[in-house]
PDB file of C-alpha atoms in Angstrom:
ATOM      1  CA  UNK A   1      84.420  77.775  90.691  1.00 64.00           C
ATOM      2  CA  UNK A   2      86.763  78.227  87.959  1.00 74.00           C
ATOM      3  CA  UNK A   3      85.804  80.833  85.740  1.00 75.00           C
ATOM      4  CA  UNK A   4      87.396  80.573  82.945  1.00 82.00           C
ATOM      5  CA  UNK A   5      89.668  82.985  80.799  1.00 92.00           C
ATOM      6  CA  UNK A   6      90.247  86.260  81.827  1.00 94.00           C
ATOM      7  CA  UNK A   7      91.642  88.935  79.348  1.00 96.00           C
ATOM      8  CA  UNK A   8      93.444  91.707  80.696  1.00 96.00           C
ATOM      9  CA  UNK A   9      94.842  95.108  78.563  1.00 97.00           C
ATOM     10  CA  UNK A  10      96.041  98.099  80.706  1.00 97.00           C
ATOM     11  CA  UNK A  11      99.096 100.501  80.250  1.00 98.00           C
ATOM     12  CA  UNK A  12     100.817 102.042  83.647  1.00 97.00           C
ATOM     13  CA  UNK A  13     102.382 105.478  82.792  1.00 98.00           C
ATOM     14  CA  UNK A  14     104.521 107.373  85.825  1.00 98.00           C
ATOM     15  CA  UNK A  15     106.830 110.676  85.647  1.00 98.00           C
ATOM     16  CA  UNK A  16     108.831 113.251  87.678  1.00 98.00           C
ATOM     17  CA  UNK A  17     108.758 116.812  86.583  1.00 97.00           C
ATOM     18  CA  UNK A  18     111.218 118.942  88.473  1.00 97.00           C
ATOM     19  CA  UNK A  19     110.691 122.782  88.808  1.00 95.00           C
ATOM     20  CA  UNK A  20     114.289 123.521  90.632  1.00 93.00           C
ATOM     21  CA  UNK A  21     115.439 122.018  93.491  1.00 90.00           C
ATOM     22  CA  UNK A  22     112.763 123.022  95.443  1.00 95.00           C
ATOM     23  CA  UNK A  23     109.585 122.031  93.747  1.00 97.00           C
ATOM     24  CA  UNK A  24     108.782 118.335  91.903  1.00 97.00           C
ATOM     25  CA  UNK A  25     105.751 116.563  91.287  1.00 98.00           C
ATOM     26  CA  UNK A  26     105.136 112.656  90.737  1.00 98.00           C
ATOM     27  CA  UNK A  27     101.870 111.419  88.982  1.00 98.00           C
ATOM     28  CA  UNK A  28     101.456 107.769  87.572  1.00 98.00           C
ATOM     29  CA  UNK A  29      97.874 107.314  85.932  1.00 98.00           C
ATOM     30  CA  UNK A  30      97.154 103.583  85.095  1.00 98.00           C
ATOM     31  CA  UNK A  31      94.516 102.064  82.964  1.00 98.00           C
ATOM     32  CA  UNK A  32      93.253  98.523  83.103  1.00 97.00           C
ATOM     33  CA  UNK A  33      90.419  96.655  81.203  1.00 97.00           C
ATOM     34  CA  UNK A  34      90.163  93.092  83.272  1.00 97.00           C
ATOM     35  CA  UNK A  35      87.133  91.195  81.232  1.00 97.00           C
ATOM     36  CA  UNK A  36      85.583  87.694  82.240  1.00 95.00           C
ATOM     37  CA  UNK A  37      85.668  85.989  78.555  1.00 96.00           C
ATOM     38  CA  UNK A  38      83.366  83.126  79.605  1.00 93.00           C
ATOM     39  CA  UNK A  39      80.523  82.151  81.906  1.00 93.00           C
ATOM     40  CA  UNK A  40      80.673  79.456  84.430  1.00 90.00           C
ATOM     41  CA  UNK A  41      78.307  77.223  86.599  1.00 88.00           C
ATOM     42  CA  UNK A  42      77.647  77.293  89.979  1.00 85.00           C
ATOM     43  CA  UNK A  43      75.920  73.889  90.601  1.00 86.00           C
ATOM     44  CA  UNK A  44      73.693  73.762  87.674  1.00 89.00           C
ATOM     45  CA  UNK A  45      72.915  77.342  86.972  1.00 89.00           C
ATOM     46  CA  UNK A  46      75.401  79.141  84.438  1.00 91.00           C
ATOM     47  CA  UNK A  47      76.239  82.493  86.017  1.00 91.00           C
ATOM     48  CA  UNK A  48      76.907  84.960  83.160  1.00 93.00           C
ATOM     49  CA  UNK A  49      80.230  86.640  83.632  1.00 94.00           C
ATOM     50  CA  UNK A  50      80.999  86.410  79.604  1.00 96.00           C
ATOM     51  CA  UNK A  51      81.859  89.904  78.948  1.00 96.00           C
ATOM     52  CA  UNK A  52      81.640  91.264  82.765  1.00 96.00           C
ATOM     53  CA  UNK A  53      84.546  93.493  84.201  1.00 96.00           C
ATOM     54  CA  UNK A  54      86.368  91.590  87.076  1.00 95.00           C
ATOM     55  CA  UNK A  55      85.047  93.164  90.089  1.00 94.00           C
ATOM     56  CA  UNK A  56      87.570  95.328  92.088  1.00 94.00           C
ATOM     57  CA  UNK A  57      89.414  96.196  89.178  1.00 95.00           C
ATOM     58  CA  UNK A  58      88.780 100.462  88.665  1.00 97.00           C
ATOM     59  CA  UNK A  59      89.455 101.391  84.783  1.00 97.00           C
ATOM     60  CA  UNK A  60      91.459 104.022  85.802  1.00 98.00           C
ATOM     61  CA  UNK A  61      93.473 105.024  88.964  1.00 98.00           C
ATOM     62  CA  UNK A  62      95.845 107.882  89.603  1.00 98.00           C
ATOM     63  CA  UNK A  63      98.572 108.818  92.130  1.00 98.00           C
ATOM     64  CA  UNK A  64     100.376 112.311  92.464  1.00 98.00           C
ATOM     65  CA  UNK A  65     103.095 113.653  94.971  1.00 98.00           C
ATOM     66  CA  UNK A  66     103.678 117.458  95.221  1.00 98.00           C
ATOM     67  CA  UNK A  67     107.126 117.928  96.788  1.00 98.00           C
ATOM     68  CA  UNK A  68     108.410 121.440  98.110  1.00 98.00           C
ATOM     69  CA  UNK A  69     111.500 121.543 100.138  1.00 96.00           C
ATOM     70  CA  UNK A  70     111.838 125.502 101.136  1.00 92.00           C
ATOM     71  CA  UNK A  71     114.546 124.902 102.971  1.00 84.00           C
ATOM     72  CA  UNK A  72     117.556 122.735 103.459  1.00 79.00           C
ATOM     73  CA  UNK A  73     116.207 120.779 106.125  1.00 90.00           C
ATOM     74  CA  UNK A  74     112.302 120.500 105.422  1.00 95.00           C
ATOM     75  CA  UNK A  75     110.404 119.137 103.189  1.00 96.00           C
ATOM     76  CA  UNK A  76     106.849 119.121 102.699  1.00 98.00           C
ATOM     77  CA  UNK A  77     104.289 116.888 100.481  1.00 98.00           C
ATOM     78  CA  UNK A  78     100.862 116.451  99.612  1.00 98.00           C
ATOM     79  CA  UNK A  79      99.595 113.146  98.024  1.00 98.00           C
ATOM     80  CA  UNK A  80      96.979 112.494  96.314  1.00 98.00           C
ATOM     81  CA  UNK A  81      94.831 109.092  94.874  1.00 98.00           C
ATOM     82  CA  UNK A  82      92.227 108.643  92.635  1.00 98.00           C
ATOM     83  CA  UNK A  83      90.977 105.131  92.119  1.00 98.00           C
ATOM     84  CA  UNK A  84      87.751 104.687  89.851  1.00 97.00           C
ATOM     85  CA  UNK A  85      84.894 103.438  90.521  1.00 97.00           C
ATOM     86  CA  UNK A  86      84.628  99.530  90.713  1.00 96.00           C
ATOM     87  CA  UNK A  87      82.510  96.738  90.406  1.00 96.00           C
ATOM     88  CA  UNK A  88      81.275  94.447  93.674  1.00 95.00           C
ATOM     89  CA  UNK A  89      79.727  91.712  91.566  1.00 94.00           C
ATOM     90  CA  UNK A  90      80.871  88.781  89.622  1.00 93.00           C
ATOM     91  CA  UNK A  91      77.753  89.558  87.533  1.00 94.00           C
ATOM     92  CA  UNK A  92      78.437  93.617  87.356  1.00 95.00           C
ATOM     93  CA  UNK A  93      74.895  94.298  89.254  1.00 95.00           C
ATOM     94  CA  UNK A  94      76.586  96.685  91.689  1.00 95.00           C
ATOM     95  CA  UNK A  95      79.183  98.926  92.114  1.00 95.00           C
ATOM     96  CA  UNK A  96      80.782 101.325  94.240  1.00 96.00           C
ATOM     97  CA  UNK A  97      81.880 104.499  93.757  1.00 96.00           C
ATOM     98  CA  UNK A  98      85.430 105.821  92.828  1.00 97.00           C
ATOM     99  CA  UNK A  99      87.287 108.099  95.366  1.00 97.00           C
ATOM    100  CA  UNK A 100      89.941 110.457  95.799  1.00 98.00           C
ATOM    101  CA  UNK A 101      92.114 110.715  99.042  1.00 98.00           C
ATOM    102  CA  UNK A 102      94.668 113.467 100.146  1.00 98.00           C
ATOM    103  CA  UNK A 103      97.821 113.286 102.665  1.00 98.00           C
ATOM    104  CA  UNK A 104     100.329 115.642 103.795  1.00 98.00           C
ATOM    105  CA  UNK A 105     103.561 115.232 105.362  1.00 98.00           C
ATOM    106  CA  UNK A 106     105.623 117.752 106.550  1.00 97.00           C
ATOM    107  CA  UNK A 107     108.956 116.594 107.487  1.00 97.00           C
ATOM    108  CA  UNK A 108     112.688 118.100 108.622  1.00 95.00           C
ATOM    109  CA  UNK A 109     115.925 117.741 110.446  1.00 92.00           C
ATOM    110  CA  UNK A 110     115.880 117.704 114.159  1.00 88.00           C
ATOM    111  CA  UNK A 111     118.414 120.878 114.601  1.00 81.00           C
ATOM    112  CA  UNK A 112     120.655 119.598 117.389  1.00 78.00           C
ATOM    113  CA  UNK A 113     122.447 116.182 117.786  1.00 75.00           C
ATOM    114  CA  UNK A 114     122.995 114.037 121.177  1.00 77.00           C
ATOM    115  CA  UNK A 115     126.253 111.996 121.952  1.00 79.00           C
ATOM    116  CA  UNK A 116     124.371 108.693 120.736  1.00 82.00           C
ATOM    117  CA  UNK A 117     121.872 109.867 118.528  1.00 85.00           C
ATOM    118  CA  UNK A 118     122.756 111.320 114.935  1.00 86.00           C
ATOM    119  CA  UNK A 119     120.648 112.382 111.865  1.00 87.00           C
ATOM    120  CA  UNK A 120     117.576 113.125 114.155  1.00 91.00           C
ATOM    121  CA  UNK A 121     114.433 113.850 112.176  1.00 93.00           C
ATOM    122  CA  UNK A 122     111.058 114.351 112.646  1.00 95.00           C
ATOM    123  CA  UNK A 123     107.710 113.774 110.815  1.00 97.00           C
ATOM    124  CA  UNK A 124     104.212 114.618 110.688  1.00 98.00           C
ATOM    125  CA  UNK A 125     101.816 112.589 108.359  1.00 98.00           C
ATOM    126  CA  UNK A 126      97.934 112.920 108.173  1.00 98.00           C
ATOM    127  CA  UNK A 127      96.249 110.833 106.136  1.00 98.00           C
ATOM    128  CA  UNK A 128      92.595 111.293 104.734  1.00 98.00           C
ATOM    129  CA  UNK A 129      93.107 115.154 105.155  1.00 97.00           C
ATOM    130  CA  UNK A 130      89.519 115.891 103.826  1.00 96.00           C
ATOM    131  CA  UNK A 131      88.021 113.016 106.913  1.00 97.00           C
ATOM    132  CA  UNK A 132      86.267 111.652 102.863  1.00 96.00           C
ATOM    133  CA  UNK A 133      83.621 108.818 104.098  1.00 96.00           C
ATOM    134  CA  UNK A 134      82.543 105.613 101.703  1.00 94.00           C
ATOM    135  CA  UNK A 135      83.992 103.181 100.275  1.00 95.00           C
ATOM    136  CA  UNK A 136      87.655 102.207  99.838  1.00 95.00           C
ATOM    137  CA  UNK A 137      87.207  98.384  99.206  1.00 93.00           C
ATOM    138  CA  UNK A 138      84.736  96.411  98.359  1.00 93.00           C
ATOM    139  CA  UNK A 139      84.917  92.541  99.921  1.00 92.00           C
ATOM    140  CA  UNK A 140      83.741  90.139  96.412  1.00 90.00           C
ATOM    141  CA  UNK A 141      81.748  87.210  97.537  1.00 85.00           C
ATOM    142  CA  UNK A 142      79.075  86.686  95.493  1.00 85.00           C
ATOM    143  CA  UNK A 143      77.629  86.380  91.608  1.00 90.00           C
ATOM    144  CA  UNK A 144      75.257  89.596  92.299  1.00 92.00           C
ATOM    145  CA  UNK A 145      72.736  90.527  94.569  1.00 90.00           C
ATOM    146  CA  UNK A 146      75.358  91.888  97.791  1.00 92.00           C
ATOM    147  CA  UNK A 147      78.277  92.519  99.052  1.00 92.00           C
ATOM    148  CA  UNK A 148      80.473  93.670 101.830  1.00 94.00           C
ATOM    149  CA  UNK A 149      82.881  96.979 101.989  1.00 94.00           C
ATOM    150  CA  UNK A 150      86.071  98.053 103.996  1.00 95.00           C
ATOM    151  CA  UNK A 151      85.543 101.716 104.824  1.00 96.00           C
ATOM    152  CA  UNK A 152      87.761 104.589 104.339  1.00 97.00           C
ATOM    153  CA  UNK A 153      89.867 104.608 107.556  1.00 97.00           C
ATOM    154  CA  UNK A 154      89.341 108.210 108.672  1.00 97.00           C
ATOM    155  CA  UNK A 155      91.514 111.015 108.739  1.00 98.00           C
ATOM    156  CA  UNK A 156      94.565 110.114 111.374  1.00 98.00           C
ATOM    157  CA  UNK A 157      97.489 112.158 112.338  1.00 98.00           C
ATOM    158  CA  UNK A 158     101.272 110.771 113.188  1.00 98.00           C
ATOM    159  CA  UNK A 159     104.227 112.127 114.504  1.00 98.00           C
ATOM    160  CA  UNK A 160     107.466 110.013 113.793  1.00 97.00           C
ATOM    161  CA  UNK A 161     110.997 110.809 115.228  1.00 93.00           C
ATOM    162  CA  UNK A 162     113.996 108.734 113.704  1.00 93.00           C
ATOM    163  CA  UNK A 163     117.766 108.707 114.220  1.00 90.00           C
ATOM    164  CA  UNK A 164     120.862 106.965 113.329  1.00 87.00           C
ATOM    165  CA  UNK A 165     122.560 104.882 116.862  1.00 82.00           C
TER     166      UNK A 165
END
């Protein structure tokens, strides 16, 4: 169905602050107001969207990177997302919740080089550090009443080793 006009207002706002050379931070907050500006018809009915948020679309989300680097060859960050809560509806009848998720990664020079292999380094990542459960997406199929959700993959851990041939 084609739903008509949609009017969208929103600002995006990022920055780096940099305490030394060993400490910056990154945070980008961005604000978005997505409204339907008519109704439409399924079939016969009119489903009324006039006014309604477009579902999936949080207010107000939020990204930050905390960088150390204590040393000349590691470097360490945590990462963090907010993203607001959301509707699931066409019709604004349900919603899910808004979320925050952490991540570290701790990464470094591999100290010794091979005939072959240069600039060796090494990585460790782990995503979802607080294992948070719920919702991360919600799958938009229908004027109100249901629908379905992607979870929030679960905390996971990776090791990555790189190198120049």
């Amino acid at each position: 169905s084609n739903v008509g006009d949609v009017k969208t207002d929103g600002v995006d706002v990022g920055a780096t602050f940099h305490f030394g050379r060993a400490f910056s931070f990154y945070d980008a907050v961005s604000y978005n107001r997505s409204k339907y500006q008519d109704s439409y018809l399924s079939g016969t009915t009119v489903v009324p969207t006039a006014g309604k948020t477009v579902p999936n679309t949080p207010e107000w989300m939020n990204k930050f990177i905390a960088t150390i680097k204590p040393g000349a060859d590691i470097e360490i960050q945590l990462q963090g997302d907010y993203v607001g809560r959301r509707y699931a509806t066409y019709t604004n009848d349900l919603d899910v919740a808004s979320y925050v998720l952490f991540g570290l990664n701790v990464s470094g020079k591999v100290p010794f080089e091979t005939g072959f292999l240069k600039n060796m380094r090494w990585s460790v990542n782990v995503t979802n550090l607080a294992d948070r459960k719920g919702v991360l997406q919600p799958n938009v199929g229908q004027a109100s009443g249901s629908y379905a959700t992607y979870p929030i993959p679960p905390r996971m851990g990776f090791i990555t080793l790189k190198a120049d041939i």
